[in-house]
Coordinates of C-alpha atoms (C1' of nucleotides) in Angstrom, one line a residue:
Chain A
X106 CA 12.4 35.3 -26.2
X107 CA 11.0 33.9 -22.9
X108 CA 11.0 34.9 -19.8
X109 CA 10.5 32.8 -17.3
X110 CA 10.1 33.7 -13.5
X111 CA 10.7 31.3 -10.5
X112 CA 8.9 32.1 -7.5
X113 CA 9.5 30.2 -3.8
X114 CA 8.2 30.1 -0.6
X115 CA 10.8 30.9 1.6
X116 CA 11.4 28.2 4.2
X117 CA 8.1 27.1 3.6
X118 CA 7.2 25.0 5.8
X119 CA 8.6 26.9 8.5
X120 CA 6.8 29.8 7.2
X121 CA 3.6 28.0 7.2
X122 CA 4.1 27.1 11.2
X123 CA 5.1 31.0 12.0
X124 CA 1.6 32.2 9.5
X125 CA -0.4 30.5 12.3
X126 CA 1.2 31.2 15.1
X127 CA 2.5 34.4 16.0
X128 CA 3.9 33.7 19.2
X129 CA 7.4 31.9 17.6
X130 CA 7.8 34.7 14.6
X131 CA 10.4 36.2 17.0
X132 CA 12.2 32.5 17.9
X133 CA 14.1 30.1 15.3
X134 CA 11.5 27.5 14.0
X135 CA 12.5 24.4 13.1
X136 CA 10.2 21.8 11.1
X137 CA 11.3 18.1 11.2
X138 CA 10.1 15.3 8.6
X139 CA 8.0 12.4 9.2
X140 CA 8.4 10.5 12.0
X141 CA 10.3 13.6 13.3
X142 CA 13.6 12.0 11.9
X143 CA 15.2 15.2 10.5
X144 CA 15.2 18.6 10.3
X145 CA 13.6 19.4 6.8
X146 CA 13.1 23.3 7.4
X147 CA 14.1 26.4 9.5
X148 CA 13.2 29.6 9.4
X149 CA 15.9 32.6 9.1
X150 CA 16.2 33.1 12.9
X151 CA 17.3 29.3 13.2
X152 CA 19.4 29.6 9.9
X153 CA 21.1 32.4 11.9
X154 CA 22.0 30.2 14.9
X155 CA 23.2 27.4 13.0
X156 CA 25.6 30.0 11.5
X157 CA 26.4 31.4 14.7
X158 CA 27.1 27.9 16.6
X159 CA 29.1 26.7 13.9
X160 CA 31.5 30.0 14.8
X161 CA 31.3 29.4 17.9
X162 CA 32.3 25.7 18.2
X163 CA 34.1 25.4 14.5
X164 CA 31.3 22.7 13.8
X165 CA 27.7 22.3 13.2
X166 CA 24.9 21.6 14.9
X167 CA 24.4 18.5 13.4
X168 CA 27.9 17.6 12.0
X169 CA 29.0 13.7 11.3
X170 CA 25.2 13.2 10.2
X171 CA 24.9 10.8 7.3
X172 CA 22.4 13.3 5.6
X173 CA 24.3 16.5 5.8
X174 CA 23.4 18.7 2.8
X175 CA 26.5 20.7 3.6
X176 CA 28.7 19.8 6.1
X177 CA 27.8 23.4 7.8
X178 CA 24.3 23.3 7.9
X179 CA 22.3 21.1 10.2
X180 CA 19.8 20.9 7.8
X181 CA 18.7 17.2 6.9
X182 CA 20.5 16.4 10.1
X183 CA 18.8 13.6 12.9
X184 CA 16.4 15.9 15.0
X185 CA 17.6 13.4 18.3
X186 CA 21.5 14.7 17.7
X187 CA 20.4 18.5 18.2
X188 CA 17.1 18.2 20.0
X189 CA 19.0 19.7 23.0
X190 CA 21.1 22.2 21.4
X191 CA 18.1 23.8 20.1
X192 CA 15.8 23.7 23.5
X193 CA 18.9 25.6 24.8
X194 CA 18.2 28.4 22.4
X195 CA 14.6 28.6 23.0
X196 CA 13.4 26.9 19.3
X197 CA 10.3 26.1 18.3
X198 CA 10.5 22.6 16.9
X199 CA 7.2 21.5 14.5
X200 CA 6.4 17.6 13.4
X201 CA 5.8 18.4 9.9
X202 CA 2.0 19.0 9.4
X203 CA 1.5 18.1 5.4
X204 CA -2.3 18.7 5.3
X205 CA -1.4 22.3 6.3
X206 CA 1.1 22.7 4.1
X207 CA -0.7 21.2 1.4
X208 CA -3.3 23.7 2.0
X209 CA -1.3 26.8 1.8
X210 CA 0.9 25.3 -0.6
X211 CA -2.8 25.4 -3.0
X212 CA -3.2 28.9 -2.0
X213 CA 0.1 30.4 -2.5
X214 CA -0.4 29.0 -6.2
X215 CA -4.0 29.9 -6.7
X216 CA -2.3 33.5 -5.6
X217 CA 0.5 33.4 -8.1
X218 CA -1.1 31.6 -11.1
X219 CA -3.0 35.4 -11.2
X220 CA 0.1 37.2 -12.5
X221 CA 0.2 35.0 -15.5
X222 CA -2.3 32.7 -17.3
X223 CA 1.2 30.3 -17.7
X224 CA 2.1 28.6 -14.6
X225 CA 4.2 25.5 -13.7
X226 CA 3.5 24.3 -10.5
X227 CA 6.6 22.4 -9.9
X228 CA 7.0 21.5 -6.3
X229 CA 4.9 22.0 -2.9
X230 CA 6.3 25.5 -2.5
X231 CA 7.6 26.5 -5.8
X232 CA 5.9 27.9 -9.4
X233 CA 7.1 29.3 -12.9
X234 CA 5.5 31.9 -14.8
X235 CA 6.0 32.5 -18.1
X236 CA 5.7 36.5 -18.6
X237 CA 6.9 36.9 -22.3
X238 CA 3.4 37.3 -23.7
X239 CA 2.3 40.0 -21.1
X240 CA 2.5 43.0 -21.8
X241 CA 5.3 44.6 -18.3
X242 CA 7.1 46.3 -18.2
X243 CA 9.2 46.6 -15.6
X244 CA 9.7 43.0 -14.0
X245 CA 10.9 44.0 -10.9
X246 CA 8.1 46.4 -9.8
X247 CA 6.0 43.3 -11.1
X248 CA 7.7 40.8 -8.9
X249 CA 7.2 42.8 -6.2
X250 CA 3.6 43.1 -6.5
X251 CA 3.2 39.8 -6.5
X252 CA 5.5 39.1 -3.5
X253 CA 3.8 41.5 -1.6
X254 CA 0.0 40.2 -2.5
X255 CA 1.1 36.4 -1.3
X256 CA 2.6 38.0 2.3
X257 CA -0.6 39.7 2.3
X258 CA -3.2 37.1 1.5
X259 CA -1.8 34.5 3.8
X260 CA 1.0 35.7 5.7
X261 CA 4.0 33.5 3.2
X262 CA 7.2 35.4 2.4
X263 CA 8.2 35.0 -1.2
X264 CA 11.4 35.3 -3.3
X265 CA 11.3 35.8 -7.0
X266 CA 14.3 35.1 -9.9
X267 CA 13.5 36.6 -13.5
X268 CA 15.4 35.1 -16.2
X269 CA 15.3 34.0 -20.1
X270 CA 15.7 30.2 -19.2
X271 CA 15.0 27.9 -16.3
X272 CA 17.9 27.3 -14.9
X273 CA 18.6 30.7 -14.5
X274 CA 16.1 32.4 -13.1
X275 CA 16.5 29.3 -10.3
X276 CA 20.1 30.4 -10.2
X277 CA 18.6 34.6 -10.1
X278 CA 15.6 33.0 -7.3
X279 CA 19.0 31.4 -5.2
X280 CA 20.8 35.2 -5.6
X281 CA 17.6 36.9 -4.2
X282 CA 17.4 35.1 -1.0
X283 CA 21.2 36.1 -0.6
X284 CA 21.7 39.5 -1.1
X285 CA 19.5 41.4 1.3
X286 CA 19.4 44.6 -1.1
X287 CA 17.5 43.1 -3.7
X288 CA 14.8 42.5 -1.5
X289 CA 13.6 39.0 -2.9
X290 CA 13.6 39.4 -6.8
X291 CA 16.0 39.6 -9.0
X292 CA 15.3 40.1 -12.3
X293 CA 18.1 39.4 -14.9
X294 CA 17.1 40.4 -17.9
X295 CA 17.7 43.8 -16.4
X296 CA 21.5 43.2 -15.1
X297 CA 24.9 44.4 -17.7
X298 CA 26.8 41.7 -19.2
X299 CA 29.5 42.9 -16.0
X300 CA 26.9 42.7 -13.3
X301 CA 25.7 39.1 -14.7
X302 CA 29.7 37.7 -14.7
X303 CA 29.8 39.0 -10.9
X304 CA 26.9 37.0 -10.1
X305 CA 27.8 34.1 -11.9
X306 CA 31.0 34.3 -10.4
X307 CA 29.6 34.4 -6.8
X308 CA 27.4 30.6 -7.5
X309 CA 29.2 27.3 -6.4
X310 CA 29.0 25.2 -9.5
X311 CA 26.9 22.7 -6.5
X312 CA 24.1 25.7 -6.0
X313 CA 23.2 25.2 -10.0
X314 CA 20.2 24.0 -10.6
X315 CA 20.8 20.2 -11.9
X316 CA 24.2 19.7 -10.4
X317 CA 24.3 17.7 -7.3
X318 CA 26.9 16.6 -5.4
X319 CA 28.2 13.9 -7.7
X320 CA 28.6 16.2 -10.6
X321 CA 29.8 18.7 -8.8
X322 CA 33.0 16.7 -7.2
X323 CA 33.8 16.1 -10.7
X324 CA 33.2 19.0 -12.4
X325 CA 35.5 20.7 -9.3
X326 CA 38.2 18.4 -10.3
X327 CA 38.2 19.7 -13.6
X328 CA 38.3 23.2 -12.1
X329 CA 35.2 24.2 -12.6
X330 CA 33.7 25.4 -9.5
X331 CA 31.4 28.2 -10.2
X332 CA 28.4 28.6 -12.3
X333 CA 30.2 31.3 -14.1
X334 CA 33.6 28.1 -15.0
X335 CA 30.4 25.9 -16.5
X336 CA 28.8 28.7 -18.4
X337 CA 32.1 29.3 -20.0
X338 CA 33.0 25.3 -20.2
X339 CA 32.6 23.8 -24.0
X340 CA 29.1 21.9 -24.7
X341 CA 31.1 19.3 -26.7
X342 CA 33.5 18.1 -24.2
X343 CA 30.5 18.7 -21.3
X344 CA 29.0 16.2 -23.3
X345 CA 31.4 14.1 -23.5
X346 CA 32.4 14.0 -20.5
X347 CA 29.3 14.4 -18.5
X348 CA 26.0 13.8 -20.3
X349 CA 22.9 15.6 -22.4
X350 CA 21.9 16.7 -18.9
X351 CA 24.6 18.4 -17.7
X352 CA 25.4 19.9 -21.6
X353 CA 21.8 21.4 -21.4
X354 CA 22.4 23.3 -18.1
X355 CA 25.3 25.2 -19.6
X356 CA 23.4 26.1 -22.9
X357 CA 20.4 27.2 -20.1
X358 CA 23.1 28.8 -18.1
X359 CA 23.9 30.8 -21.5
X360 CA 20.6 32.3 -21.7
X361 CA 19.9 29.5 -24.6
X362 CA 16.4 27.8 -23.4
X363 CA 16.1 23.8 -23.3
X364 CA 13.7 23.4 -21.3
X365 CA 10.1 24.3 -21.4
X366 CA 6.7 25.0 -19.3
X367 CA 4.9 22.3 -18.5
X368 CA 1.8 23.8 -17.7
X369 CA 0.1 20.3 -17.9
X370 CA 0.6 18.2 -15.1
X371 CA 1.5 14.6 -16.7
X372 CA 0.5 11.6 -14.8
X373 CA 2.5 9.9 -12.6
X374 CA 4.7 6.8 -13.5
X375 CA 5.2 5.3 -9.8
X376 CA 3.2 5.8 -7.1
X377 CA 4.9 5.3 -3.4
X378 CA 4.1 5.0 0.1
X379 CA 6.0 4.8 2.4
X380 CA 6.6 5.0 5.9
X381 CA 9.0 4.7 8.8
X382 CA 7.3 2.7 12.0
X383 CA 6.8 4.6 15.6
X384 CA 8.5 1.7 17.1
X385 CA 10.5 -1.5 15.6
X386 CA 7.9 -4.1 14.1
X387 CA 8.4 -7.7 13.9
X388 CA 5.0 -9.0 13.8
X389 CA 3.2 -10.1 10.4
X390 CA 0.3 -8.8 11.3
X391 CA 1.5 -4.9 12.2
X392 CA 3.1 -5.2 9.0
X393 CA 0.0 -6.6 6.9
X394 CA -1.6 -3.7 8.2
X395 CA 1.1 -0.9 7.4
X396 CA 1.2 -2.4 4.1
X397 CA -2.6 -2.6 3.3
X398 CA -2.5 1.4 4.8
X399 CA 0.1 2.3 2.6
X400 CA -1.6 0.0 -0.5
X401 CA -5.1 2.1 0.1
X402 CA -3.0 5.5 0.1
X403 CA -1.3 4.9 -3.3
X404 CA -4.4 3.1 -4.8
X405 CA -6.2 6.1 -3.9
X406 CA -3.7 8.8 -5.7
X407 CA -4.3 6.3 -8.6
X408 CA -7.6 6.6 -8.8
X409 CA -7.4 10.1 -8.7
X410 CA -5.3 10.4 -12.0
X411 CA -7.4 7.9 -13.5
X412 CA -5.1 5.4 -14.4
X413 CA -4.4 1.5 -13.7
X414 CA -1.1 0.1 -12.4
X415 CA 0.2 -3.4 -13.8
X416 CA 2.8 -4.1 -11.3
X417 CA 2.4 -4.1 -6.8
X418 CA 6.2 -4.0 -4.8
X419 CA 6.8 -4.0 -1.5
X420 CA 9.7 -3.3 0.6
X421 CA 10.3 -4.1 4.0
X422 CA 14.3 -3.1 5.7
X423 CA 15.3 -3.2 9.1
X424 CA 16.9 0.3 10.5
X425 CA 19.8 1.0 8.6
X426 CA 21.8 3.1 11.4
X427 CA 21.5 0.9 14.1
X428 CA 24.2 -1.6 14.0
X429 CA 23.3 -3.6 16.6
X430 CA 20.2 -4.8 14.8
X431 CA 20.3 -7.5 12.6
X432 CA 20.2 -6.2 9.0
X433 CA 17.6 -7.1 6.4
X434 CA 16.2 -5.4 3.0
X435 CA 13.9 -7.2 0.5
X436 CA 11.8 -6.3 -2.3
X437 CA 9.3 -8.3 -3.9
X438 CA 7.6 -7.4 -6.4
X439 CA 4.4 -9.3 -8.2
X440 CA 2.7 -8.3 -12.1
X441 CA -0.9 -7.9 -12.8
X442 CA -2.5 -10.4 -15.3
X443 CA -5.3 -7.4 -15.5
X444 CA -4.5 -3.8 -14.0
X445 CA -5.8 -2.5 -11.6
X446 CA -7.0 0.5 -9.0
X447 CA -9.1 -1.3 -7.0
X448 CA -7.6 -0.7 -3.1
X449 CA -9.0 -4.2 -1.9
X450 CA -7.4 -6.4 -4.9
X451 CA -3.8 -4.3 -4.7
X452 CA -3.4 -4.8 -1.3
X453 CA -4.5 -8.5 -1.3
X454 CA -1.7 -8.5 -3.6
X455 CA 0.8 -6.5 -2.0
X456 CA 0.4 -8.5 1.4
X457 CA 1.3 -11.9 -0.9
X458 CA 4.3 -9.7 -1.9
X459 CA 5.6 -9.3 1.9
X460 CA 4.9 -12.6 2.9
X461 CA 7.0 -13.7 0.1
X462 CA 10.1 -11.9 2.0
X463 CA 9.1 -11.2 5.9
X464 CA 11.4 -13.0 8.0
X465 CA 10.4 -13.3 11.4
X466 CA 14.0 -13.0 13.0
X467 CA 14.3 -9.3 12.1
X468 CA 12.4 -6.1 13.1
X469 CA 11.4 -4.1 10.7
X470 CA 11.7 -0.1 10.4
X471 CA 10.0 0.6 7.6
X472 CA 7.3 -0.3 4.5
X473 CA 6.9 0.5 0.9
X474 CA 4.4 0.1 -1.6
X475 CA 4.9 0.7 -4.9
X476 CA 2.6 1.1 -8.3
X477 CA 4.1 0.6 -11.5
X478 CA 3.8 0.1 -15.2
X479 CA 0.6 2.7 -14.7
X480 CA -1.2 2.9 -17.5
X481 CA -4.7 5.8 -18.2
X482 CA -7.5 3.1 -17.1
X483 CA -9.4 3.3 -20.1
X484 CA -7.4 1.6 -23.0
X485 CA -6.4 -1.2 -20.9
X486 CA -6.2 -5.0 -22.1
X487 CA -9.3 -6.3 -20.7
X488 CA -8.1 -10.1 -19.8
X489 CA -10.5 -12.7 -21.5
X490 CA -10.1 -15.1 -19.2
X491 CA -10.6 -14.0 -15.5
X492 CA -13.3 -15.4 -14.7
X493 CA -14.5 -12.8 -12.2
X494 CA -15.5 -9.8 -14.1
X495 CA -18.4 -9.3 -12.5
X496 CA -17.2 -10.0 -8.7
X497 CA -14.9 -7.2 -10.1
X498 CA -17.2 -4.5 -11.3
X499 CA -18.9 -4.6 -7.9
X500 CA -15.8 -4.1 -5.7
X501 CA -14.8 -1.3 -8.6
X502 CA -18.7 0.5 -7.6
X503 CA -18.2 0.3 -3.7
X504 CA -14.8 1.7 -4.0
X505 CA -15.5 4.2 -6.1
X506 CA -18.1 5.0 -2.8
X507 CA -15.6 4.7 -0.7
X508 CA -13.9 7.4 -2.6
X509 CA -17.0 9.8 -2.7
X510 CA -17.8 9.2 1.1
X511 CA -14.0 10.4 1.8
X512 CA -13.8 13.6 -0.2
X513 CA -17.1 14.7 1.4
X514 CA -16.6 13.7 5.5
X515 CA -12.6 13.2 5.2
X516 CA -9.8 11.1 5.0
X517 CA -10.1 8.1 6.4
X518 CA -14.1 8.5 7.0
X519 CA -14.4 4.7 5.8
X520 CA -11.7 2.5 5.3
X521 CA -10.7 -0.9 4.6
X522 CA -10.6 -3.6 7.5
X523 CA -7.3 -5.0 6.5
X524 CA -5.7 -1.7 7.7
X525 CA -6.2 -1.8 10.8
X526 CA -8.7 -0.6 13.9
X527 CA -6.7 0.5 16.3
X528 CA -6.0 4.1 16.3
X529 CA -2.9 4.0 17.8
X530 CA -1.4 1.2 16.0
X531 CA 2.5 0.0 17.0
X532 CA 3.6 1.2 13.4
X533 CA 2.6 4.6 13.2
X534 CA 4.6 7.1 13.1
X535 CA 5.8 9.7 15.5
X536 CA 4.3 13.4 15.4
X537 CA 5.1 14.8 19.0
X538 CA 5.2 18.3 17.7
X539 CA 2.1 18.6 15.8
X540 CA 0.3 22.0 15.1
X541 CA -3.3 22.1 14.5
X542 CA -4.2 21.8 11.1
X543 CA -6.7 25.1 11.0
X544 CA -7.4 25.1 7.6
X545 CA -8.7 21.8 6.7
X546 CA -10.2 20.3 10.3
X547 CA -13.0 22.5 11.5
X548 CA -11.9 21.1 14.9
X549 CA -8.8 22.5 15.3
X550 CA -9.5 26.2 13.8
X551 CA -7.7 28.9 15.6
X552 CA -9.2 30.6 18.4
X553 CA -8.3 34.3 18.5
X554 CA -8.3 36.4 21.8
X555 CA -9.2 39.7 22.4
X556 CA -6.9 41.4 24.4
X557 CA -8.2 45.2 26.1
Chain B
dT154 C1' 15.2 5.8 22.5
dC155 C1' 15.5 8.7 18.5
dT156 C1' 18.4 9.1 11.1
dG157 C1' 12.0 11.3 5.9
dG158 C1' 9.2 10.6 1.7
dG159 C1' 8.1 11.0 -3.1
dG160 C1' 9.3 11.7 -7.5
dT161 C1' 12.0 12.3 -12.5
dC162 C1' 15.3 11.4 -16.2
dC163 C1' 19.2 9.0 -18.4
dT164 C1' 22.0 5.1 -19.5
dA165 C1' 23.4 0.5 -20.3
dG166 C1' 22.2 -4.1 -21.2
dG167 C1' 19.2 -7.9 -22.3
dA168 C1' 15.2 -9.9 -24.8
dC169 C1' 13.0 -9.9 -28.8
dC170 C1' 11.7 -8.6 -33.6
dC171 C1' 12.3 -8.3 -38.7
Chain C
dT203 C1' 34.2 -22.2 -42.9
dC204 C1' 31.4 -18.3 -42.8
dT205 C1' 27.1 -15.9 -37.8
dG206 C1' 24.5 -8.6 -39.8
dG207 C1' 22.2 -4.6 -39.0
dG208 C1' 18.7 -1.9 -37.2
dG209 C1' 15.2 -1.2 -34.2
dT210 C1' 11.9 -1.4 -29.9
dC211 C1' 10.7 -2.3 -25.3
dC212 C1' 11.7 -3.2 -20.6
dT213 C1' 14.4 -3.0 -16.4
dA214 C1' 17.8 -1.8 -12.9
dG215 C1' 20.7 1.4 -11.2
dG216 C1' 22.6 6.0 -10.7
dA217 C1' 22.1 10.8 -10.2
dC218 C1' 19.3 14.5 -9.4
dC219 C1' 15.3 17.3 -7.4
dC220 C1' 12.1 19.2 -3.5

DNA sequence: TCTGGGGTCCTAGGACCC
DNA sequence: TCTGGGGTCCTAGGACCC
């Protein structure tokens, strides 16, 4: 039988910002996405007074946001309709600094990739083991271990769910973070049949792994409502009524394994970029710009799996909460006769793409650019009849430079010129909380002080 | 003034093939 | 007059995830 473990970064990102920086441990933290739109992360202090102002005003900190998670919880809430709320309480509020969290996010799984020579890496702050084959055991004592070397090493806080499928030890991960005896693992493979229908019992049908908030309005309205009601429901009439997906999750909930390790990262079938502007743009030329930027960034993770893409699409839309501003939102998307990686032909092509649909009345919030119909870059079609092919293999050669110069002096050493020169550029985005990214910019290591 | 970004899988329907 | 059956591939849209 497996066993598979899930281990997380608690509040990750948050936990990156307090690894670094001491002097907020003892203050909620709060990390806000890109553009610093919303609050993505918040560290237990700030989880605390969220739960505390909701009691004290019956309402959230962020309640009547169009992104609640949970109407509770201001989580995924504007940053602008709590920025206040949260200076009063003394907060620590972070732009979100991904080239840090990248960083650590490496580490923590270079870390935990050494308990077990089968590891997932699902998601920036998330791995699964697989421990069947190794010979433990006790989990929990091995869980622990591991925790304890990742808080060690580099200062994250882990939790860790032990289970024979998935899904479960996601739902045994979620239990860990709640119950404060357990101390961050759970391993259920050790838990009585009793213990396990308690648990189960305690899960909103919502919190399962798979089951979002669609699904779960209708699976509530069939009365089931905890993860305990949907590991009890019928696979037959789940399937019926819901789909494979959601008839898998219950045979997972039942300790019966669906779905595997994939220790092999495959390669990606769409590659976006996107951004939200600084400021409003109406200009053509901004937007040219923003659109090459973003064209370069996914060319680039193209190149990096090795593939070819057969299809550019761009998006442009207006801000969608403001309802004073004229609204707008296009898509346009243009195939490849012969795929392609090559930064300067995809953005010659995604700029044709938003000239097809810019509109000159409207100003525009945000870009898109999207790769599709990627393909590995060898077995591609080569077309007979472009009559270029060797105007072709010389831009392939000085990109490919482009790409070596990059990795070795940085991002952005050497650019195209279609991006843009200014530095400061009226469509980039907002980062007015930024921390310094010490672990990748040799300029903004920390500086320690002596104190006697 | 101020509301993120990047993915996956499944399904249904259409085009096309033999 | 009578208009099948089985299959693939592609795409758009919906739901989910972090």
């Amino acid at each position: 039988m497996a066993v598979f473990a899930l281990i997380d970064g608690n509040s990750f990102y948050a936990s990156c910002e307090m690894a670094f920086n001491p002097s907020v441990r003892e203050r909620p933290v709060v990390v806000l996405s890109n553009n610093d739109g919303c609050i993505v992360a918040a560290n237990a202090k700030a989880k605390a007074l969220d739960q505390q102002l909701i009691g004290a005003q019956g309402r959230s900190l962020g309640s009547g946001g169009y992104y609640a998670a949970t109407p509770q919880s201001m989580m995924y809430q504007p940053y602008f309709k709590v920025a206040n709320l949260l200076q009063q309480h003394n907060t620590a509020v972070f732009s979100s600094n991904y080239e840090l969290y990248a960083d650590m996010s490496q580490r923590m799984h270079r870390i935990i990739g050494q308990f077990s020579p089968h590891q997932e890496i699902y998601s920036i702050d998330e791995s699964f083991l697989e421990l069947s084959t190794l010979p433990i055991e006790d989990f929990t004592h091995y869980a622990r271990e591991l925790k304890r070397r990742v808080w060690k090493w580099i200062g994250i806080p882990v939790a860790v769910g032990i289970a024979p499928t998935k899904t479960l030890a996601k739902l045994a991960n979620h239990l860990a973070k709640q119950h404060a005896k357990m101390e961050g693992v759970l391993d259920w493979t050790s838990l009585s049949e009793s213990t396990r229908i308690l648990l189960l019992k305690q899960v909103k049908v919502g919190k399962v792994w798979g089951i979002g908030k669609k699904l779960s309005q209708k699976l509530e309205a069939q009365n089931i409502r905890t993860a305990y009601d949907l590991h009890q429901a019928s696979p037959k009439s789940i399937r019926r009524t819901f789909s494979v997906q959601v008839e898998r999750i219950v045979a997972e909930l039942n300790g019966q394994a669906c779905l595997a390790l994939n220790e092999t990262h495959a390669d990606k079938q769409n590659i976006v970029s996107s951004r939200s502007f600084g400021r409003l743009v109406s200009d053509l030329d901004s937007l040219k710009q923003a659109v090459a930027t973003y064209t370069a960034t996914a060319a680039e993770k193209l190149r990096q799996q090795q593939c070819v893409c057969g299809r550019v699409s761009v998006m442009i839309t207006t801000p969608r909460f403001q309802t004073q501003e004229l609204q707008y939102r296009n898509v346009y998307q243009i195939p490849l006769i012969t795929p392609s990686d090559n930064s300067a032909l995809l953005s010659k092509v995604a700029i044709q793409a938003l000239q097809q649909i810019w509109r000159p009345e409207f100003r525009y919030q945000k870009a898109a650019v999207i790769l599709s119909t990627i393909r590995p870059k060898g077995v591609v079609q080569e077309d007979l009849f472009t009559p270029q092919a060797n105007a072709s293999i010389k831009s392939d050669a000085l990109i490919q430079v482009m790409d070596q110069l990059n990795h070795r002096m940085g991002k952005n050493t050497l650019r195209l010129a279609n991006c843009g020169l200014q530095r400061q550029a009226n469509w980039k985005m907002k980062r007015d909380h930024m921390s310094p990214r010490c672990t990748t910019r040799w300029n903004e290591l920390l500086s320690v002080r002596a104190v006697h």
